[in-house]
Protein backbone atom coordinates (compact mmCIF):
# COMPACT_ATOMS: atom_id res chain seq x y z
CA UNK A 1 0.00 0.00 0.00
CA UNK A 2 1.41 3.40 -0.98
CA UNK A 3 0.22 6.84 0.17
CA UNK A 4 1.33 10.03 -1.61
CA UNK A 5 0.64 13.51 -0.27
CA UNK A 6 1.95 17.06 -0.13
CA UNK A 7 3.42 17.88 3.29
CA UNK A 8 1.21 20.50 5.00
CA UNK A 9 2.74 23.69 6.40
CA UNK A 10 2.10 22.66 10.01
CA UNK A 11 4.52 19.73 9.65
CA UNK A 12 7.37 21.90 8.32
CA UNK A 13 10.47 21.42 10.41
CA UNK A 14 9.12 18.46 12.37
CA UNK A 15 11.00 15.19 12.60
CA UNK A 16 9.79 12.67 10.05
CA UNK A 17 8.75 10.05 12.63
CA UNK A 18 6.73 12.56 14.70
CA UNK A 19 5.16 14.22 11.67
CA UNK A 20 4.16 10.99 9.96
CA UNK A 21 2.75 9.59 13.19
CA UNK A 22 0.52 12.65 13.61
CA UNK A 23 -0.54 12.78 9.97
CA UNK A 24 -1.23 9.09 9.41
CA UNK A 25 -2.56 8.25 12.88
CA UNK A 26 0.09 5.60 13.57
CA UNK A 27 2.53 5.26 16.44
CA UNK A 28 5.83 7.14 16.35
CA UNK A 29 7.71 3.83 16.56
CA UNK A 30 5.78 2.48 13.56
CA UNK A 31 6.59 5.66 11.61
CA UNK A 32 10.27 5.37 12.60
CA UNK A 33 10.32 1.76 11.40
CA UNK A 34 8.88 2.77 8.02
CA UNK A 35 11.63 5.40 7.70
CA UNK A 36 14.38 3.01 8.82
CA UNK A 37 13.34 0.45 6.21
CA UNK A 38 13.50 3.09 3.44
CA UNK A 39 9.76 3.15 2.88
CA UNK A 40 9.37 6.93 3.13
CA UNK A 41 10.48 9.29 0.34
CA UNK A 42 10.55 13.09 0.38
CA UNK A 43 10.79 14.60 -3.10
CA UNK A 44 12.12 11.23 -4.29
CA UNK A 45 14.86 10.84 -1.64
CA UNK A 46 14.73 8.40 1.28
CA UNK A 47 13.64 10.26 4.42
CA UNK A 48 15.34 9.29 7.68
CA UNK A 49 13.33 9.24 10.89
CA UNK A 50 15.17 12.23 12.40
CA UNK A 51 15.25 14.31 9.22
CA UNK A 52 12.95 17.31 8.92
CA UNK A 53 9.82 17.46 6.80
CA UNK A 54 9.73 20.34 4.32
CA UNK A 55 6.51 22.24 3.71
CA UNK A 56 5.12 21.51 0.26
CA UNK A 57 7.39 18.50 -0.27
CA UNK A 58 6.00 15.44 -2.03
CA UNK A 59 5.99 12.60 0.49
CA UNK A 60 5.49 8.96 -0.48
CA UNK A 61 4.89 6.31 2.17
CA UNK A 62 4.98 2.63 1.20
CA UNK A 63 3.67 0.17 3.78
CA UNK A 64 5.20 -3.25 3.05
CA UNK A 65 2.75 -6.12 2.88
CA UNK A 66 3.32 -8.82 5.47
CA UNK A 67 2.89 -12.44 4.46
CA UNK A 68 -0.43 -12.26 6.30
CA UNK A 69 -1.45 -8.74 7.30
CA UNK A 70 -3.96 -10.14 9.80
CA UNK A 71 -1.53 -12.47 11.55
CA UNK A 72 -1.47 -12.00 15.32
CA UNK A 73 2.12 -11.36 16.38
CA UNK A 74 2.50 -12.69 19.93
CA UNK A 75 4.87 -10.28 21.65
CA UNK A 76 4.98 -8.40 24.97
CA UNK A 77 3.60 -4.87 24.75
CA UNK A 78 5.43 -2.29 26.81
CA UNK A 79 3.08 -0.34 29.06
CA UNK A 80 0.07 -2.66 28.59
CA UNK A 81 -1.28 -2.92 32.14
CA UNK A 82 -4.16 -4.94 33.56
CA UNK A 83 -6.80 -2.84 35.31
CA UNK A 84 -9.19 -5.71 36.13
CA UNK A 85 -8.80 -9.44 35.56
CA UNK A 86 -12.09 -11.35 35.78
CA UNK A 87 -13.05 -14.90 34.84
CA UNK A 88 -15.18 -13.51 32.00
CA UNK A 89 -13.11 -10.56 30.77
CA UNK A 90 -9.97 -8.51 31.24
CA UNK A 91 -9.84 -4.71 31.23
CA UNK A 92 -6.52 -3.39 29.98
CA UNK A 93 -4.92 0.02 30.15
CA UNK A 94 -3.97 0.42 26.49
CA UNK A 95 -0.89 2.57 25.85
CA UNK A 96 -0.65 5.00 22.97
CA UNK A 97 0.86 3.45 19.82
CA UNK A 98 -0.88 0.10 20.26
CA UNK A 99 -3.70 -1.16 18.03
CA UNK A 100 -6.55 -3.30 19.34
CA UNK A 101 -5.86 -6.04 16.77
CA UNK A 102 -3.93 -6.61 13.51
CA UNK A 103 -5.13 -4.87 10.37
CA UNK A 104 -3.76 -4.28 6.86
CA UNK A 105 -1.05 -1.62 6.93
CA UNK A 106 -0.45 -1.78 10.69
CA UNK A 107 3.07 -2.89 11.64
CA UNK A 108 3.06 -2.12 15.36
CA UNK A 109 2.04 -3.94 18.56
CA UNK A 110 -1.53 -5.02 19.35
CA UNK A 111 -3.62 -5.66 22.45
CA UNK A 112 -4.46 -9.16 21.17
CA UNK A 113 -0.78 -10.02 20.71
CA UNK A 114 0.20 -8.48 24.04
CA UNK A 115 -2.43 -10.42 25.98
CA UNK A 116 -1.43 -13.65 24.26
CA UNK A 117 2.23 -13.01 25.18
CA UNK A 118 1.18 -12.42 28.80
CA UNK A 119 -0.53 -15.82 28.90
CA UNK A 120 -4.15 -14.70 28.77
CA UNK A 121 -6.65 -17.06 27.16
CA UNK A 122 -9.34 -14.96 25.56
CA UNK A 123 -12.54 -15.72 23.68
CA UNK A 124 -12.13 -17.31 20.26
CA UNK A 125 -15.29 -15.60 19.02
CA UNK A 126 -14.96 -13.11 16.20
CA UNK A 127 -12.48 -13.04 13.33
CA UNK A 128 -9.17 -14.83 14.10
CA UNK A 129 -7.18 -11.60 14.24
CA UNK A 130 -9.58 -9.89 16.66
CA UNK A 131 -10.56 -12.65 19.06
CA UNK A 132 -12.19 -11.33 22.20
CA UNK A 133 -12.29 -7.75 20.92
CA UNK A 134 -15.72 -6.24 21.63
CA UNK A 135 -14.71 -2.61 21.04
CA UNK A 136 -11.61 -0.67 19.99
CA UNK A 137 -9.58 2.38 20.85
CA UNK A 138 -7.66 4.31 18.20
CA UNK A 139 -3.92 3.62 18.02
CA UNK A 140 -3.27 7.18 19.18
CA UNK A 141 -5.70 6.99 22.11
CA UNK A 142 -4.79 5.50 25.48
CA UNK A 143 -6.99 4.16 28.27
CA UNK A 144 -9.43 1.52 29.45
CA UNK A 145 -10.45 -1.23 27.04
CA UNK A 146 -12.32 -4.48 27.83
CA UNK A 147 -11.54 -7.81 26.13
CA UNK A 148 -13.75 -10.90 26.50
CA UNK A 149 -12.17 -14.11 27.85
CA UNK A 150 -15.17 -16.43 27.32
CA UNK A 151 -17.61 -16.99 24.46
CA UNK A 152 -20.52 -16.02 26.74
CA UNK A 153 -18.83 -12.75 27.74
CA UNK A 154 -18.02 -11.98 24.11
CA UNK A 155 -21.66 -12.34 23.08
CA UNK A 156 -23.04 -10.33 26.01
CA UNK A 157 -20.48 -7.52 25.88
CA UNK A 158 -20.66 -7.22 22.09
CA UNK A 159 -24.43 -6.80 22.36
CA UNK A 160 -24.05 -4.27 25.18
CA UNK A 161 -21.88 -2.07 22.96
CA UNK A 162 -24.41 -2.43 20.12
CA UNK A 163 -27.26 -1.49 22.48
CA UNK A 164 -25.26 1.48 23.83
CA UNK A 165 -25.67 0.35 27.43
CA UNK A 166 -21.92 0.62 28.09
CA UNK A 167 -20.84 3.85 29.76
CA UNK A 168 -17.83 5.19 27.85
CA UNK A 169 -16.20 8.20 29.51
CA UNK A 170 -13.28 9.98 27.85
CA UNK A 171 -11.24 12.95 28.98
CA UNK A 172 -9.76 15.34 26.44
CA UNK A 173 -7.94 18.64 26.28
CA UNK A 174 -9.33 20.70 23.42
CA UNK A 175 -8.16 24.03 22.06
CA UNK A 176 -10.05 27.14 23.15
CA UNK A 177 -13.26 26.97 25.17
CA UNK A 178 -16.34 25.15 23.86
CA UNK A 179 -19.56 27.18 24.02
CA UNK A 180 -21.80 26.11 25.68
CA UNK A 181 -19.71 24.62 28.51
CA UNK A 182 -21.95 21.55 28.49
CA UNK A 183 -23.66 20.21 25.41
CA UNK A 184 -24.24 17.53 22.80
CA UNK A 185 -22.68 17.22 19.36
CA UNK A 186 -25.05 15.37 17.03
CA UNK A 187 -23.43 15.23 13.60
CA UNK A 188 -23.02 12.31 11.14
CA UNK A 189 -19.49 11.04 10.44
CA UNK A 190 -18.09 9.39 7.32
CA UNK A 191 -14.76 8.88 5.58
CA UNK A 192 -13.13 12.09 4.43
CA UNK A 193 -13.55 12.30 0.63
CA UNK A 194 -9.95 13.43 0.15
CA UNK A 195 -8.03 11.42 2.75
CA UNK A 196 -8.42 7.68 3.31
CA UNK A 197 -7.06 7.82 6.85
CA UNK A 198 -9.28 10.70 8.02
CA UNK A 199 -12.95 11.09 8.84
CA UNK A 200 -15.23 14.11 8.72
CA UNK A 201 -18.72 15.38 9.51
CA UNK A 202 -20.58 14.55 6.31
CA UNK A 203 -24.16 14.62 5.18
CA UNK A 204 -25.11 10.99 4.73
CA UNK A 205 -22.52 9.80 7.26
CA UNK A 206 -23.30 7.45 10.14
CA UNK A 207 -25.26 8.95 13.06
CA UNK A 208 -22.80 10.07 15.76
CA UNK A 209 -23.59 11.59 19.15
CA UNK A 210 -21.09 13.02 21.64
CA UNK A 211 -22.00 14.55 25.02
CA UNK A 212 -19.44 16.77 26.76
CA UNK A 213 -18.90 19.09 29.70
CA UNK A 214 -15.98 21.38 30.50
CA UNK A 215 -14.11 20.39 33.66
CA UNK A 216 -11.44 23.13 33.61
CA UNK A 217 -10.87 26.18 31.41
CA UNK A 218 -7.38 27.54 30.75
CA UNK A 219 -8.02 30.16 28.08
CA UNK A 220 -5.93 28.60 25.33
CA UNK A 221 -7.43 25.17 26.04
CA UNK A 222 -10.07 23.35 28.07
CA UNK A 223 -10.13 20.04 29.95
CA UNK A 224 -13.38 18.27 29.04
CA UNK A 225 -15.22 15.11 29.98
CA UNK A 226 -16.93 13.26 27.15
CA UNK A 227 -19.64 10.59 27.17
CA UNK A 228 -19.94 8.72 23.89
CA UNK A 229 -23.41 7.60 22.88
CA UNK A 230 -22.14 6.11 19.61
CA UNK A 231 -18.65 4.81 18.86
CA UNK A 232 -17.50 5.90 15.41
CA UNK A 233 -13.85 5.86 14.37
CA UNK A 234 -12.17 9.13 15.48
CA UNK A 235 -15.58 10.37 16.72
CA UNK A 236 -14.38 12.70 19.49
CA UNK A 237 -11.53 14.03 17.36
CA UNK A 238 -13.80 14.70 14.38
CA UNK A 239 -16.62 16.28 16.39
CA UNK A 240 -14.41 18.71 18.30
CA UNK A 241 -12.49 19.56 15.15
CA UNK A 242 -15.81 20.37 13.46
CA UNK A 243 -16.52 22.79 16.34
CA UNK A 244 -13.07 24.37 15.72
CA UNK A 245 -11.89 23.06 19.08
CA UNK A 246 -9.63 20.16 18.01
CA UNK A 247 -7.95 17.99 20.61
CA UNK A 248 -4.63 19.52 21.60
CA UNK A 249 -1.80 17.79 19.73
CA UNK A 250 -4.11 16.36 17.05
CA UNK A 251 -2.36 17.69 13.94
CA UNK A 252 -4.40 15.37 11.72
CA UNK A 253 -7.56 17.27 12.64
CA UNK A 254 -6.28 20.82 12.70
CA UNK A 255 -4.58 21.28 16.06
CA UNK A 256 -2.07 24.11 16.52
CA UNK A 257 1.46 22.62 16.32
CA UNK A 258 2.82 25.47 18.47
CA UNK A 259 0.50 24.56 21.35
CA UNK A 260 1.33 20.87 20.90
CA UNK A 261 5.03 21.69 21.20
CA UNK A 262 4.42 23.87 24.27
CA UNK A 263 2.57 21.01 25.96
CA UNK A 264 5.10 18.39 24.89
CA UNK A 265 2.47 16.46 22.94
CA UNK A 266 3.30 14.10 20.07
CA UNK A 267 -0.30 12.85 19.83
CA UNK A 268 -3.81 14.03 20.61
CA UNK A 269 -4.70 14.68 24.27
CA UNK A 270 -7.45 12.06 24.47
CA UNK A 271 -7.83 9.30 27.05
CA UNK A 272 -10.45 6.58 27.65
CA UNK A 273 -10.90 7.46 31.33
CA UNK A 274 -13.62 5.05 32.44
CA UNK A 275 -15.70 2.07 31.33
CA UNK A 276 -18.94 0.99 32.98
CA UNK A 277 -20.89 -2.10 31.98
CA UNK A 278 -23.08 -4.90 33.30
CA UNK A 279 -21.09 -7.98 34.31
CA UNK A 280 -21.89 -10.64 31.69
CA UNK A 281 -22.47 -13.36 34.34
CA UNK A 282 -23.44 -11.76 37.66
CA UNK A 283 -25.43 -8.84 36.24
CA UNK A 284 -23.70 -6.43 38.62
CA UNK A 285 -22.52 -3.04 37.38
CA UNK A 286 -18.74 -2.88 36.83
CA UNK A 287 -16.80 0.39 36.66
CA UNK A 288 -13.10 0.56 35.78
CA UNK A 289 -11.01 3.73 35.59
CA UNK A 290 -7.66 4.39 33.91
CA UNK A 291 -5.15 6.98 35.21
CA UNK A 292 -3.65 9.52 32.84
CA UNK A 293 -0.35 8.42 31.27
CA UNK A 294 2.74 10.54 31.84
CA UNK A 295 2.60 12.60 28.64
CA UNK A 296 -1.00 13.66 29.18
CA UNK A 297 -0.44 14.42 32.87
CA UNK A 298 2.53 16.61 31.99
CA UNK A 299 0.51 18.61 29.45
CA UNK A 300 -2.40 19.09 31.87
CA UNK A 301 -0.09 20.14 34.70
CA UNK A 302 1.53 22.67 32.35
CA UNK A 303 -1.86 24.20 31.57
CA UNK A 304 -2.59 24.38 35.30
CA UNK A 305 0.67 26.26 35.79
CA UNK A 306 2.27 23.43 37.74
CA UNK A 307 5.32 23.19 35.43
GROMACS .gro file of C-alpha atoms in nm:
model
  307
    1UNK     CA    1   0.000   0.000   0.000
    2UNK     CA    2   0.141   0.340  -0.098
    3UNK     CA    3   0.022   0.684   0.017
    4UNK     CA    4   0.133   1.003  -0.161
    5UNK     CA    5   0.064   1.351  -0.027
    6UNK     CA    6   0.195   1.706  -0.013
    7UNK     CA    7   0.342   1.788   0.329
    8UNK     CA    8   0.121   2.050   0.500
    9UNK     CA    9   0.274   2.369   0.640
   10UNK     CA   10   0.210   2.266   1.001
   11UNK     CA   11   0.452   1.973   0.965
   12UNK     CA   12   0.737   2.190   0.832
   13UNK     CA   13   1.047   2.142   1.041
   14UNK     CA   14   0.912   1.846   1.237
   15UNK     CA   15   1.100   1.519   1.260
   16UNK     CA   16   0.979   1.267   1.005
   17UNK     CA   17   0.875   1.005   1.263
   18UNK     CA   18   0.673   1.256   1.470
   19UNK     CA   19   0.516   1.422   1.167
   20UNK     CA   20   0.416   1.099   0.996
   21UNK     CA   21   0.275   0.959   1.319
   22UNK     CA   22   0.052   1.265   1.361
   23UNK     CA   23  -0.054   1.278   0.997
   24UNK     CA   24  -0.123   0.909   0.941
   25UNK     CA   25  -0.256   0.825   1.288
   26UNK     CA   26   0.009   0.560   1.357
   27UNK     CA   27   0.253   0.526   1.644
   28UNK     CA   28   0.583   0.714   1.635
   29UNK     CA   29   0.771   0.383   1.656
   30UNK     CA   30   0.578   0.248   1.356
   31UNK     CA   31   0.659   0.566   1.161
   32UNK     CA   32   1.027   0.537   1.260
   33UNK     CA   33   1.032   0.176   1.140
   34UNK     CA   34   0.888   0.277   0.802
   35UNK     CA   35   1.163   0.540   0.770
   36UNK     CA   36   1.438   0.301   0.882
   37UNK     CA   37   1.334   0.045   0.621
   38UNK     CA   38   1.350   0.309   0.344
   39UNK     CA   39   0.976   0.315   0.288
   40UNK     CA   40   0.937   0.693   0.313
   41UNK     CA   41   1.048   0.929   0.034
   42UNK     CA   42   1.055   1.309   0.038
   43UNK     CA   43   1.079   1.460  -0.310
   44UNK     CA   44   1.212   1.123  -0.429
   45UNK     CA   45   1.486   1.084  -0.164
   46UNK     CA   46   1.473   0.840   0.128
   47UNK     CA   47   1.364   1.026   0.442
   48UNK     CA   48   1.534   0.929   0.768
   49UNK     CA   49   1.333   0.924   1.089
   50UNK     CA   50   1.517   1.223   1.240
   51UNK     CA   51   1.525   1.431   0.922
   52UNK     CA   52   1.295   1.731   0.892
   53UNK     CA   53   0.982   1.746   0.680
   54UNK     CA   54   0.973   2.034   0.432
   55UNK     CA   55   0.651   2.224   0.371
   56UNK     CA   56   0.512   2.151   0.026
   57UNK     CA   57   0.739   1.850  -0.027
   58UNK     CA   58   0.600   1.544  -0.203
   59UNK     CA   59   0.599   1.260   0.049
   60UNK     CA   60   0.549   0.896  -0.048
   61UNK     CA   61   0.489   0.631   0.217
   62UNK     CA   62   0.498   0.263   0.120
   63UNK     CA   63   0.367   0.017   0.378
   64UNK     CA   64   0.520  -0.325   0.305
   65UNK     CA   65   0.275  -0.612   0.288
   66UNK     CA   66   0.332  -0.882   0.547
   67UNK     CA   67   0.289  -1.244   0.446
   68UNK     CA   68  -0.043  -1.226   0.630
   69UNK     CA   69  -0.145  -0.874   0.730
   70UNK     CA   70  -0.396  -1.014   0.980
   71UNK     CA   71  -0.153  -1.247   1.155
   72UNK     CA   72  -0.147  -1.200   1.532
   73UNK     CA   73   0.212  -1.136   1.638
   74UNK     CA   74   0.250  -1.269   1.993
   75UNK     CA   75   0.487  -1.028   2.165
   76UNK     CA   76   0.498  -0.840   2.497
   77UNK     CA   77   0.360  -0.487   2.475
   78UNK     CA   78   0.543  -0.229   2.681
   79UNK     CA   79   0.308  -0.034   2.906
   80UNK     CA   80   0.007  -0.266   2.859
   81UNK     CA   81  -0.128  -0.292   3.214
   82UNK     CA   82  -0.416  -0.494   3.356
   83UNK     CA   83  -0.680  -0.284   3.531
   84UNK     CA   84  -0.919  -0.571   3.613
   85UNK     CA   85  -0.880  -0.944   3.556
   86UNK     CA   86  -1.209  -1.135   3.578
   87UNK     CA   87  -1.305  -1.490   3.484
   88UNK     CA   88  -1.518  -1.351   3.200
   89UNK     CA   89  -1.311  -1.056   3.077
   90UNK     CA   90  -0.997  -0.851   3.124
   91UNK     CA   91  -0.984  -0.471   3.123
   92UNK     CA   92  -0.652  -0.339   2.998
   93UNK     CA   93  -0.492   0.002   3.015
   94UNK     CA   94  -0.397   0.042   2.649
   95UNK     CA   95  -0.089   0.257   2.585
   96UNK     CA   96  -0.065   0.500   2.297
   97UNK     CA   97   0.086   0.345   1.982
   98UNK     CA   98  -0.088   0.010   2.026
   99UNK     CA   99  -0.370  -0.116   1.803
  100UNK     CA  100  -0.655  -0.330   1.934
  101UNK     CA  101  -0.586  -0.604   1.677
  102UNK     CA  102  -0.393  -0.661   1.351
  103UNK     CA  103  -0.513  -0.487   1.037
  104UNK     CA  104  -0.376  -0.428   0.686
  105UNK     CA  105  -0.105  -0.162   0.693
  106UNK     CA  106  -0.045  -0.178   1.069
  107UNK     CA  107   0.307  -0.289   1.164
  108UNK     CA  108   0.306  -0.212   1.536
  109UNK     CA  109   0.204  -0.394   1.856
  110UNK     CA  110  -0.153  -0.502   1.935
  111UNK     CA  111  -0.362  -0.566   2.245
  112UNK     CA  112  -0.446  -0.916   2.117
  113UNK     CA  113  -0.078  -1.002   2.071
  114UNK     CA  114   0.020  -0.848   2.404
  115UNK     CA  115  -0.243  -1.042   2.598
  116UNK     CA  116  -0.143  -1.365   2.426
  117UNK     CA  117   0.223  -1.301   2.518
  118UNK     CA  118   0.118  -1.242   2.880
  119UNK     CA  119  -0.053  -1.582   2.890
  120UNK     CA  120  -0.415  -1.470   2.877
  121UNK     CA  121  -0.665  -1.706   2.716
  122UNK     CA  122  -0.934  -1.496   2.556
  123UNK     CA  123  -1.254  -1.572   2.368
  124UNK     CA  124  -1.213  -1.731   2.026
  125UNK     CA  125  -1.529  -1.560   1.902
  126UNK     CA  126  -1.496  -1.311   1.620
  127UNK     CA  127  -1.248  -1.304   1.333
  128UNK     CA  128  -0.917  -1.483   1.410
  129UNK     CA  129  -0.718  -1.160   1.424
  130UNK     CA  130  -0.958  -0.989   1.666
  131UNK     CA  131  -1.056  -1.265   1.906
  132UNK     CA  132  -1.219  -1.133   2.220
  133UNK     CA  133  -1.229  -0.775   2.092
  134UNK     CA  134  -1.572  -0.624   2.163
  135UNK     CA  135  -1.471  -0.261   2.104
  136UNK     CA  136  -1.161  -0.067   1.999
  137UNK     CA  137  -0.958   0.238   2.085
  138UNK     CA  138  -0.766   0.431   1.820
  139UNK     CA  139  -0.392   0.362   1.802
  140UNK     CA  140  -0.327   0.718   1.918
  141UNK     CA  141  -0.570   0.699   2.211
  142UNK     CA  142  -0.479   0.550   2.548
  143UNK     CA  143  -0.699   0.416   2.827
  144UNK     CA  144  -0.943   0.152   2.945
  145UNK     CA  145  -1.045  -0.123   2.704
  146UNK     CA  146  -1.232  -0.448   2.783
  147UNK     CA  147  -1.154  -0.781   2.613
  148UNK     CA  148  -1.375  -1.090   2.650
  149UNK     CA  149  -1.217  -1.411   2.785
  150UNK     CA  150  -1.517  -1.643   2.732
  151UNK     CA  151  -1.761  -1.699   2.446
  152UNK     CA  152  -2.052  -1.602   2.674
  153UNK     CA  153  -1.883  -1.275   2.774
  154UNK     CA  154  -1.802  -1.198   2.411
  155UNK     CA  155  -2.166  -1.234   2.308
  156UNK     CA  156  -2.304  -1.033   2.601
  157UNK     CA  157  -2.048  -0.752   2.588
  158UNK     CA  158  -2.066  -0.722   2.209
  159UNK     CA  159  -2.443  -0.680   2.236
  160UNK     CA  160  -2.405  -0.427   2.518
  161UNK     CA  161  -2.188  -0.207   2.296
  162UNK     CA  162  -2.441  -0.243   2.012
  163UNK     CA  163  -2.726  -0.149   2.248
  164UNK     CA  164  -2.526   0.148   2.383
  165UNK     CA  165  -2.567   0.035   2.743
  166UNK     CA  166  -2.192   0.062   2.809
  167UNK     CA  167  -2.084   0.385   2.976
  168UNK     CA  168  -1.783   0.519   2.785
  169UNK     CA  169  -1.620   0.820   2.951
  170UNK     CA  170  -1.328   0.998   2.785
  171UNK     CA  171  -1.124   1.295   2.898
  172UNK     CA  172  -0.976   1.534   2.644
  173UNK     CA  173  -0.794   1.864   2.628
  174UNK     CA  174  -0.933   2.070   2.342
  175UNK     CA  175  -0.816   2.403   2.206
  176UNK     CA  176  -1.005   2.714   2.315
  177UNK     CA  177  -1.326   2.697   2.517
  178UNK     CA  178  -1.634   2.515   2.386
  179UNK     CA  179  -1.956   2.718   2.402
  180UNK     CA  180  -2.180   2.611   2.568
  181UNK     CA  181  -1.971   2.462   2.851
  182UNK     CA  182  -2.195   2.155   2.849
  183UNK     CA  183  -2.366   2.021   2.541
  184UNK     CA  184  -2.424   1.753   2.280
  185UNK     CA  185  -2.268   1.722   1.936
  186UNK     CA  186  -2.505   1.537   1.703
  187UNK     CA  187  -2.343   1.523   1.360
  188UNK     CA  188  -2.302   1.231   1.114
  189UNK     CA  189  -1.949   1.104   1.044
  190UNK     CA  190  -1.809   0.939   0.732
  191UNK     CA  191  -1.476   0.888   0.558
  192UNK     CA  192  -1.313   1.209   0.443
  193UNK     CA  193  -1.355   1.230   0.063
  194UNK     CA  194  -0.995   1.343   0.015
  195UNK     CA  195  -0.803   1.142   0.275
  196UNK     CA  196  -0.842   0.768   0.331
  197UNK     CA  197  -0.706   0.782   0.685
  198UNK     CA  198  -0.928   1.070   0.802
  199UNK     CA  199  -1.295   1.109   0.884
  200UNK     CA  200  -1.523   1.411   0.872
  201UNK     CA  201  -1.872   1.538   0.951
  202UNK     CA  202  -2.058   1.455   0.631
  203UNK     CA  203  -2.416   1.462   0.518
  204UNK     CA  204  -2.511   1.099   0.473
  205UNK     CA  205  -2.252   0.980   0.726
  206UNK     CA  206  -2.330   0.745   1.014
  207UNK     CA  207  -2.526   0.895   1.306
  208UNK     CA  208  -2.280   1.007   1.576
  209UNK     CA  209  -2.359   1.159   1.915
  210UNK     CA  210  -2.109   1.302   2.164
  211UNK     CA  211  -2.200   1.455   2.502
  212UNK     CA  212  -1.944   1.677   2.676
  213UNK     CA  213  -1.890   1.909   2.970
  214UNK     CA  214  -1.598   2.138   3.050
  215UNK     CA  215  -1.411   2.039   3.366
  216UNK     CA  216  -1.144   2.313   3.361
  217UNK     CA  217  -1.087   2.618   3.141
  218UNK     CA  218  -0.738   2.754   3.075
  219UNK     CA  219  -0.802   3.016   2.808
  220UNK     CA  220  -0.593   2.860   2.533
  221UNK     CA  221  -0.743   2.517   2.604
  222UNK     CA  222  -1.007   2.335   2.807
  223UNK     CA  223  -1.013   2.004   2.995
  224UNK     CA  224  -1.338   1.827   2.904
  225UNK     CA  225  -1.522   1.511   2.998
  226UNK     CA  226  -1.693   1.326   2.715
  227UNK     CA  227  -1.964   1.059   2.717
  228UNK     CA  228  -1.994   0.872   2.389
  229UNK     CA  229  -2.341   0.760   2.288
  230UNK     CA  230  -2.214   0.611   1.961
  231UNK     CA  231  -1.865   0.481   1.886
  232UNK     CA  232  -1.750   0.590   1.541
  233UNK     CA  233  -1.385   0.586   1.437
  234UNK     CA  234  -1.217   0.913   1.548
  235UNK     CA  235  -1.558   1.037   1.672
  236UNK     CA  236  -1.438   1.270   1.949
  237UNK     CA  237  -1.153   1.403   1.736
  238UNK     CA  238  -1.380   1.470   1.438
  239UNK     CA  239  -1.662   1.628   1.639
  240UNK     CA  240  -1.441   1.871   1.830
  241UNK     CA  241  -1.249   1.956   1.515
  242UNK     CA  242  -1.581   2.037   1.346
  243UNK     CA  243  -1.652   2.279   1.634
  244UNK     CA  244  -1.307   2.437   1.572
  245UNK     CA  245  -1.189   2.306   1.908
  246UNK     CA  246  -0.963   2.016   1.801
  247UNK     CA  247  -0.795   1.799   2.061
  248UNK     CA  248  -0.463   1.952   2.160
  249UNK     CA  249  -0.180   1.779   1.973
  250UNK     CA  250  -0.411   1.636   1.705
  251UNK     CA  251  -0.236   1.769   1.394
  252UNK     CA  252  -0.440   1.537   1.172
  253UNK     CA  253  -0.756   1.727   1.264
  254UNK     CA  254  -0.628   2.082   1.270
  255UNK     CA  255  -0.458   2.128   1.606
  256UNK     CA  256  -0.207   2.411   1.652
  257UNK     CA  257   0.146   2.262   1.632
  258UNK     CA  258   0.282   2.547   1.847
  259UNK     CA  259   0.050   2.456   2.135
  260UNK     CA  260   0.133   2.087   2.090
  261UNK     CA  261   0.503   2.169   2.120
  262UNK     CA  262   0.442   2.387   2.427
  263UNK     CA  263   0.257   2.101   2.596
  264UNK     CA  264   0.510   1.839   2.489
  265UNK     CA  265   0.247   1.646   2.294
  266UNK     CA  266   0.330   1.410   2.007
  267UNK     CA  267  -0.030   1.285   1.983
  268UNK     CA  268  -0.381   1.403   2.061
  269UNK     CA  269  -0.470   1.468   2.427
  270UNK     CA  270  -0.745   1.206   2.447
  271UNK     CA  271  -0.783   0.930   2.705
  272UNK     CA  272  -1.045   0.658   2.765
  273UNK     CA  273  -1.090   0.746   3.133
  274UNK     CA  274  -1.362   0.505   3.244
  275UNK     CA  275  -1.570   0.207   3.133
  276UNK     CA  276  -1.894   0.099   3.298
  277UNK     CA  277  -2.089  -0.210   3.198
  278UNK     CA  278  -2.308  -0.490   3.330
  279UNK     CA  279  -2.109  -0.798   3.431
  280UNK     CA  280  -2.189  -1.064   3.169
  281UNK     CA  281  -2.247  -1.336   3.434
  282UNK     CA  282  -2.344  -1.176   3.766
  283UNK     CA  283  -2.543  -0.884   3.624
  284UNK     CA  284  -2.370  -0.643   3.862
  285UNK     CA  285  -2.252  -0.304   3.738
  286UNK     CA  286  -1.874  -0.288   3.683
  287UNK     CA  287  -1.680   0.039   3.666
  288UNK     CA  288  -1.310   0.056   3.578
  289UNK     CA  289  -1.101   0.373   3.559
  290UNK     CA  290  -0.766   0.439   3.391
  291UNK     CA  291  -0.515   0.698   3.521
  292UNK     CA  292  -0.365   0.952   3.284
  293UNK     CA  293  -0.035   0.842   3.127
  294UNK     CA  294   0.274   1.054   3.184
  295UNK     CA  295   0.260   1.260   2.864
  296UNK     CA  296  -0.100   1.366   2.918
  297UNK     CA  297  -0.044   1.442   3.287
  298UNK     CA  298   0.253   1.661   3.199
  299UNK     CA  299   0.051   1.861   2.945
  300UNK     CA  300  -0.240   1.909   3.187
  301UNK     CA  301  -0.009   2.014   3.470
  302UNK     CA  302   0.153   2.267   3.235
  303UNK     CA  303  -0.186   2.420   3.157
  304UNK     CA  304  -0.259   2.438   3.530
  305UNK     CA  305   0.067   2.626   3.579
  306UNK     CA  306   0.227   2.343   3.774
  307UNK     CA  307   0.532   2.319   3.543
   0.00000   0.00000   0.00000
